Amino acid sequence: MPPIVQAALLFVFPALVIVGALRDVTTYTIPNWISGGLILAFIPAALALGLPLETIGLHFSVGAAALVAAMAMFALGWIGGGDAKLFAAAALWMGWPAVVTFVLLTGVVGGVLALGLLSLRSDMLRGIISIGPSWLGRLATPGESVPYGVAIAVGALAAFPETALLKAFPGLG
């Protein structure tokens, strides 16, 4: 497969997780087409990069385990449904062992994001934020949820270089 096609298929991952983060921060929703697109794009990307079937199977196992964990977090009210789907779809692309870095970084970034939003939601800063766009005002609203898709995207992008997919790209592995 020509490297330009492989690169285009690999580009789907960062593009969609960034779009997911931007949608989450501006609308508090992550559309299903983003997670679905990630899942559908994984298969041709893995095949184009020549990943062995065992490795592809391991990626699907990691994605399934992440979906179960994310569904539990959703059931507990810790994350939204879109966050859960994005987390599982990103984990599919991570595979083993990159998923460990992904999970750890997503947790750390999520904590930093929550602290940042607490600061943003303080009385002092909320007044300043009110002159900005409406989505920024919503971020500054006390009691509003955390757009965890941002943390998922940062964790996924930071762990992406560790994936078997990126290591299989000519000249990077």
Tab-separated table of C-alpha atoms in Angstrom:
chain	number	residue	atom	x	y	z
A	1	MET	CA	0.000	0.000	0.000
A	2	PRO	CA	1.433	3.422	-0.889
A	3	PRO	CA	2.661	5.378	2.157
A	4	ILE	CA	0.418	8.332	1.241
A	5	VAL	CA	-2.676	6.097	1.604
A	6	GLN	CA	-1.361	4.702	4.880
A	7	ALA	CA	-0.718	8.231	6.145
A	8	ALA	CA	-4.224	9.329	5.129
A	9	LEU	CA	-5.746	6.402	7.014
A	10	LEU	CA	-3.625	7.170	10.082
A	11	PHE	CA	-4.656	10.839	9.917
A	12	VAL	CA	-8.275	9.863	10.558
A	13	PHE	CA	-7.477	9.117	14.197
A	14	PRO	CA	-6.057	12.485	15.306
A	15	ALA	CA	-8.560	14.366	13.148
A	16	LEU	CA	-11.587	12.658	14.675
A	17	VAL	CA	-10.432	12.793	18.308
A	18	ILE	CA	-9.709	16.514	17.896
A	19	VAL	CA	-13.158	17.072	16.367
A	20	GLY	CA	-14.655	15.080	19.246
A	21	ALA	CA	-12.872	17.260	21.810
A	22	LEU	CA	-13.933	20.474	20.082
A	23	ARG	CA	-17.552	19.343	19.851
A	24	ASP	CA	-17.535	18.319	23.500
A	25	VAL	CA	-16.083	21.607	24.733
A	26	THR	CA	-18.486	23.705	22.640
A	27	THR	CA	-21.710	21.654	22.827
A	28	TYR	CA	-21.193	19.064	25.604
A	29	THR	CA	-21.969	16.357	23.055
A	30	ILE	CA	-19.828	13.995	21.028
A	31	PRO	CA	-21.811	12.810	17.999
A	32	ASN	CA	-21.968	9.067	17.349
A	33	TRP	CA	-20.485	9.537	13.865
A	34	ILE	CA	-17.140	10.447	15.454
A	35	SER	CA	-16.816	7.241	17.477
A	36	GLY	CA	-18.332	5.225	14.643
A	37	GLY	CA	-15.892	6.758	12.182
A	38	LEU	CA	-12.980	5.851	14.424
A	39	ILE	CA	-14.140	2.246	14.673
A	40	LEU	CA	-14.769	1.919	10.932
A	41	ALA	CA	-11.467	3.590	9.995
A	42	PHE	CA	-9.432	1.324	12.263
A	43	ILE	CA	-9.947	-1.762	10.110
A	44	PRO	CA	-8.616	-0.382	6.798
A	45	ALA	CA	-5.812	1.419	8.664
A	46	ALA	CA	-4.723	-1.789	10.394
A	47	LEU	CA	-4.885	-3.796	7.180
A	48	ALA	CA	-3.111	-1.113	5.121
A	49	LEU	CA	-0.274	-1.028	7.632
A	50	GLY	CA	0.027	-4.807	7.621
A	51	LEU	CA	-0.782	-5.471	11.259
A	52	PRO	CA	-0.948	-9.204	11.983
A	53	LEU	CA	-4.410	-10.600	12.692
A	54	GLU	CA	-3.359	-11.392	16.279
A	55	THR	CA	-2.482	-7.736	16.826
A	56	ILE	CA	-5.755	-6.587	15.287
A	57	GLY	CA	-7.588	-9.007	17.569
A	58	LEU	CA	-5.734	-7.633	20.581
A	59	HIS	CA	-6.747	-4.098	19.565
A	60	PHE	CA	-10.391	-5.196	19.445
A	61	SER	CA	-10.030	-6.857	22.857
A	62	VAL	CA	-8.596	-3.640	24.307
A	63	GLY	CA	-11.437	-1.658	22.733
A	64	ALA	CA	-14.050	-4.055	24.147
A	65	ALA	CA	-12.521	-3.896	27.638
A	66	ALA	CA	-12.451	-0.105	27.418
A	67	LEU	CA	-16.110	-0.080	26.372
A	68	VAL	CA	-17.070	-2.147	29.427
A	69	ALA	CA	-15.057	0.145	31.723
A	70	ALA	CA	-16.492	3.265	30.069
A	71	MET	CA	-20.050	1.925	30.357
A	72	ALA	CA	-19.450	1.409	34.080
A	73	MET	CA	-18.160	4.983	34.421
A	74	PHE	CA	-21.215	6.216	32.507
A	75	ALA	CA	-23.550	4.177	34.740
A	76	LEU	CA	-21.918	5.755	37.796
A	77	GLY	CA	-22.440	9.222	36.300
A	78	TRP	CA	-18.724	9.957	36.059
A	79	ILE	CA	-18.713	10.550	32.297
A	80	GLY	CA	-21.271	11.105	29.556
A	81	GLY	CA	-22.351	8.593	26.945
A	82	GLY	CA	-20.424	10.308	24.168
A	83	ASP	CA	-17.317	10.315	26.347
A	84	ALA	CA	-17.717	6.573	26.953
A	85	LYS	CA	-17.986	5.820	23.234
A	86	LEU	CA	-15.053	8.074	22.334
A	87	PHE	CA	-12.939	6.476	25.090
A	88	ALA	CA	-13.649	2.964	23.771
A	89	ALA	CA	-13.090	3.926	20.123
A	90	ALA	CA	-9.779	5.602	20.990
A	91	ALA	CA	-8.713	2.558	23.027
A	92	LEU	CA	-9.350	0.388	19.954
A	93	TRP	CA	-6.711	2.425	18.100
A	94	MET	CA	-4.326	2.291	21.078
A	95	GLY	CA	-4.064	-1.457	21.514
A	96	TRP	CA	-1.689	-2.970	24.025
A	97	PRO	CA	0.470	-1.580	25.678
A	98	ALA	CA	-0.233	1.990	24.449
A	99	VAL	CA	-3.643	1.856	26.159
A	100	VAL	CA	-1.882	2.050	29.536
A	101	THR	CA	-0.344	5.419	28.643
A	102	PHE	CA	-3.677	6.519	27.160
A	103	VAL	CA	-5.641	5.677	30.318
A	104	LEU	CA	-3.093	7.240	32.678
A	105	LEU	CA	-2.747	10.454	30.675
A	106	THR	CA	-6.500	10.738	30.173
A	107	GLY	CA	-6.985	10.501	33.947
A	108	VAL	CA	-4.310	13.086	34.712
A	109	VAL	CA	-5.535	15.495	32.038
A	110	GLY	CA	-9.106	14.995	33.235
A	111	GLY	CA	-8.049	16.001	36.746
A	112	VAL	CA	-6.224	19.072	35.467
A	113	LEU	CA	-9.234	19.949	33.317
A	114	ALA	CA	-11.565	19.662	36.314
A	115	LEU	CA	-9.300	21.908	38.407
A	116	GLY	CA	-9.112	24.417	35.572
A	117	LEU	CA	-12.894	24.474	35.272
A	118	LEU	CA	-13.236	25.000	39.023
A	119	SER	CA	-11.025	28.060	38.662
A	120	LEU	CA	-12.925	29.236	35.611
A	121	ARG	CA	-16.168	28.856	37.535
A	122	SER	CA	-15.022	31.109	40.369
A	123	ASP	CA	-16.953	34.354	40.871
A	124	MET	CA	-13.947	36.431	39.847
A	125	LEU	CA	-13.384	34.761	36.468
A	126	ARG	CA	-17.007	34.046	35.603
A	127	GLY	CA	-17.693	37.756	35.140
A	128	ILE	CA	-14.837	38.105	32.683
A	129	ILE	CA	-15.914	35.031	30.749
A	130	SER	CA	-19.430	36.396	30.270
A	131	ILE	CA	-18.193	38.640	27.449
A	132	GLY	CA	-17.036	35.621	25.426
A	133	PRO	CA	-18.964	33.144	23.302
A	134	SER	CA	-21.919	31.298	24.834
A	135	TRP	CA	-20.099	27.952	24.958
A	136	LEU	CA	-17.361	29.537	27.078
A	137	GLY	CA	-20.001	30.917	29.406
A	138	ARG	CA	-21.430	27.426	29.760
A	139	LEU	CA	-17.988	26.077	30.672
A	140	ALA	CA	-17.832	28.735	33.392
A	141	THR	CA	-21.251	27.850	34.810
A	142	PRO	CA	-21.005	26.330	38.303
A	143	GLY	CA	-22.429	22.828	38.473
A	144	GLU	CA	-22.047	22.231	34.744
A	145	SER	CA	-20.392	18.969	33.758
A	146	VAL	CA	-16.827	18.500	32.530
A	147	PRO	CA	-16.287	18.025	28.770
A	148	TYR	CA	-14.197	14.909	29.340
A	149	GLY	CA	-13.777	14.397	25.594
A	150	VAL	CA	-10.980	16.963	25.843
A	151	ALA	CA	-9.045	14.773	28.292
A	152	ILE	CA	-9.705	11.697	26.166
A	153	ALA	CA	-8.380	13.459	23.066
A	154	VAL	CA	-5.236	14.727	24.804
A	155	GLY	CA	-4.526	11.283	26.278
A	156	ALA	CA	-5.141	9.613	22.916
A	157	LEU	CA	-2.951	12.016	20.959
A	158	ALA	CA	-0.122	11.739	23.483
A	159	ALA	CA	-0.232	7.920	23.456
A	160	PHE	CA	-0.703	7.575	19.678
A	161	PRO	CA	3.063	7.404	18.918
A	162	GLU	CA	3.250	4.257	21.080
A	163	THR	CA	0.671	2.351	19.010
A	164	ALA	CA	1.427	-0.601	16.762
A	165	LEU	CA	-0.274	1.320	13.949
A	166	LEU	CA	2.104	4.250	14.046
A	167	LYS	CA	5.107	1.978	14.588
A	168	ALA	CA	4.123	0.051	11.459
A	169	PHE	CA	4.210	3.193	9.321
A	170	PRO	CA	7.282	3.125	7.024
A	171	GLY	CA	10.175	5.086	8.469
A	172	LEU	CA	8.664	5.471	11.949
A	173	GLY	CA	8.904	1.944	13.343
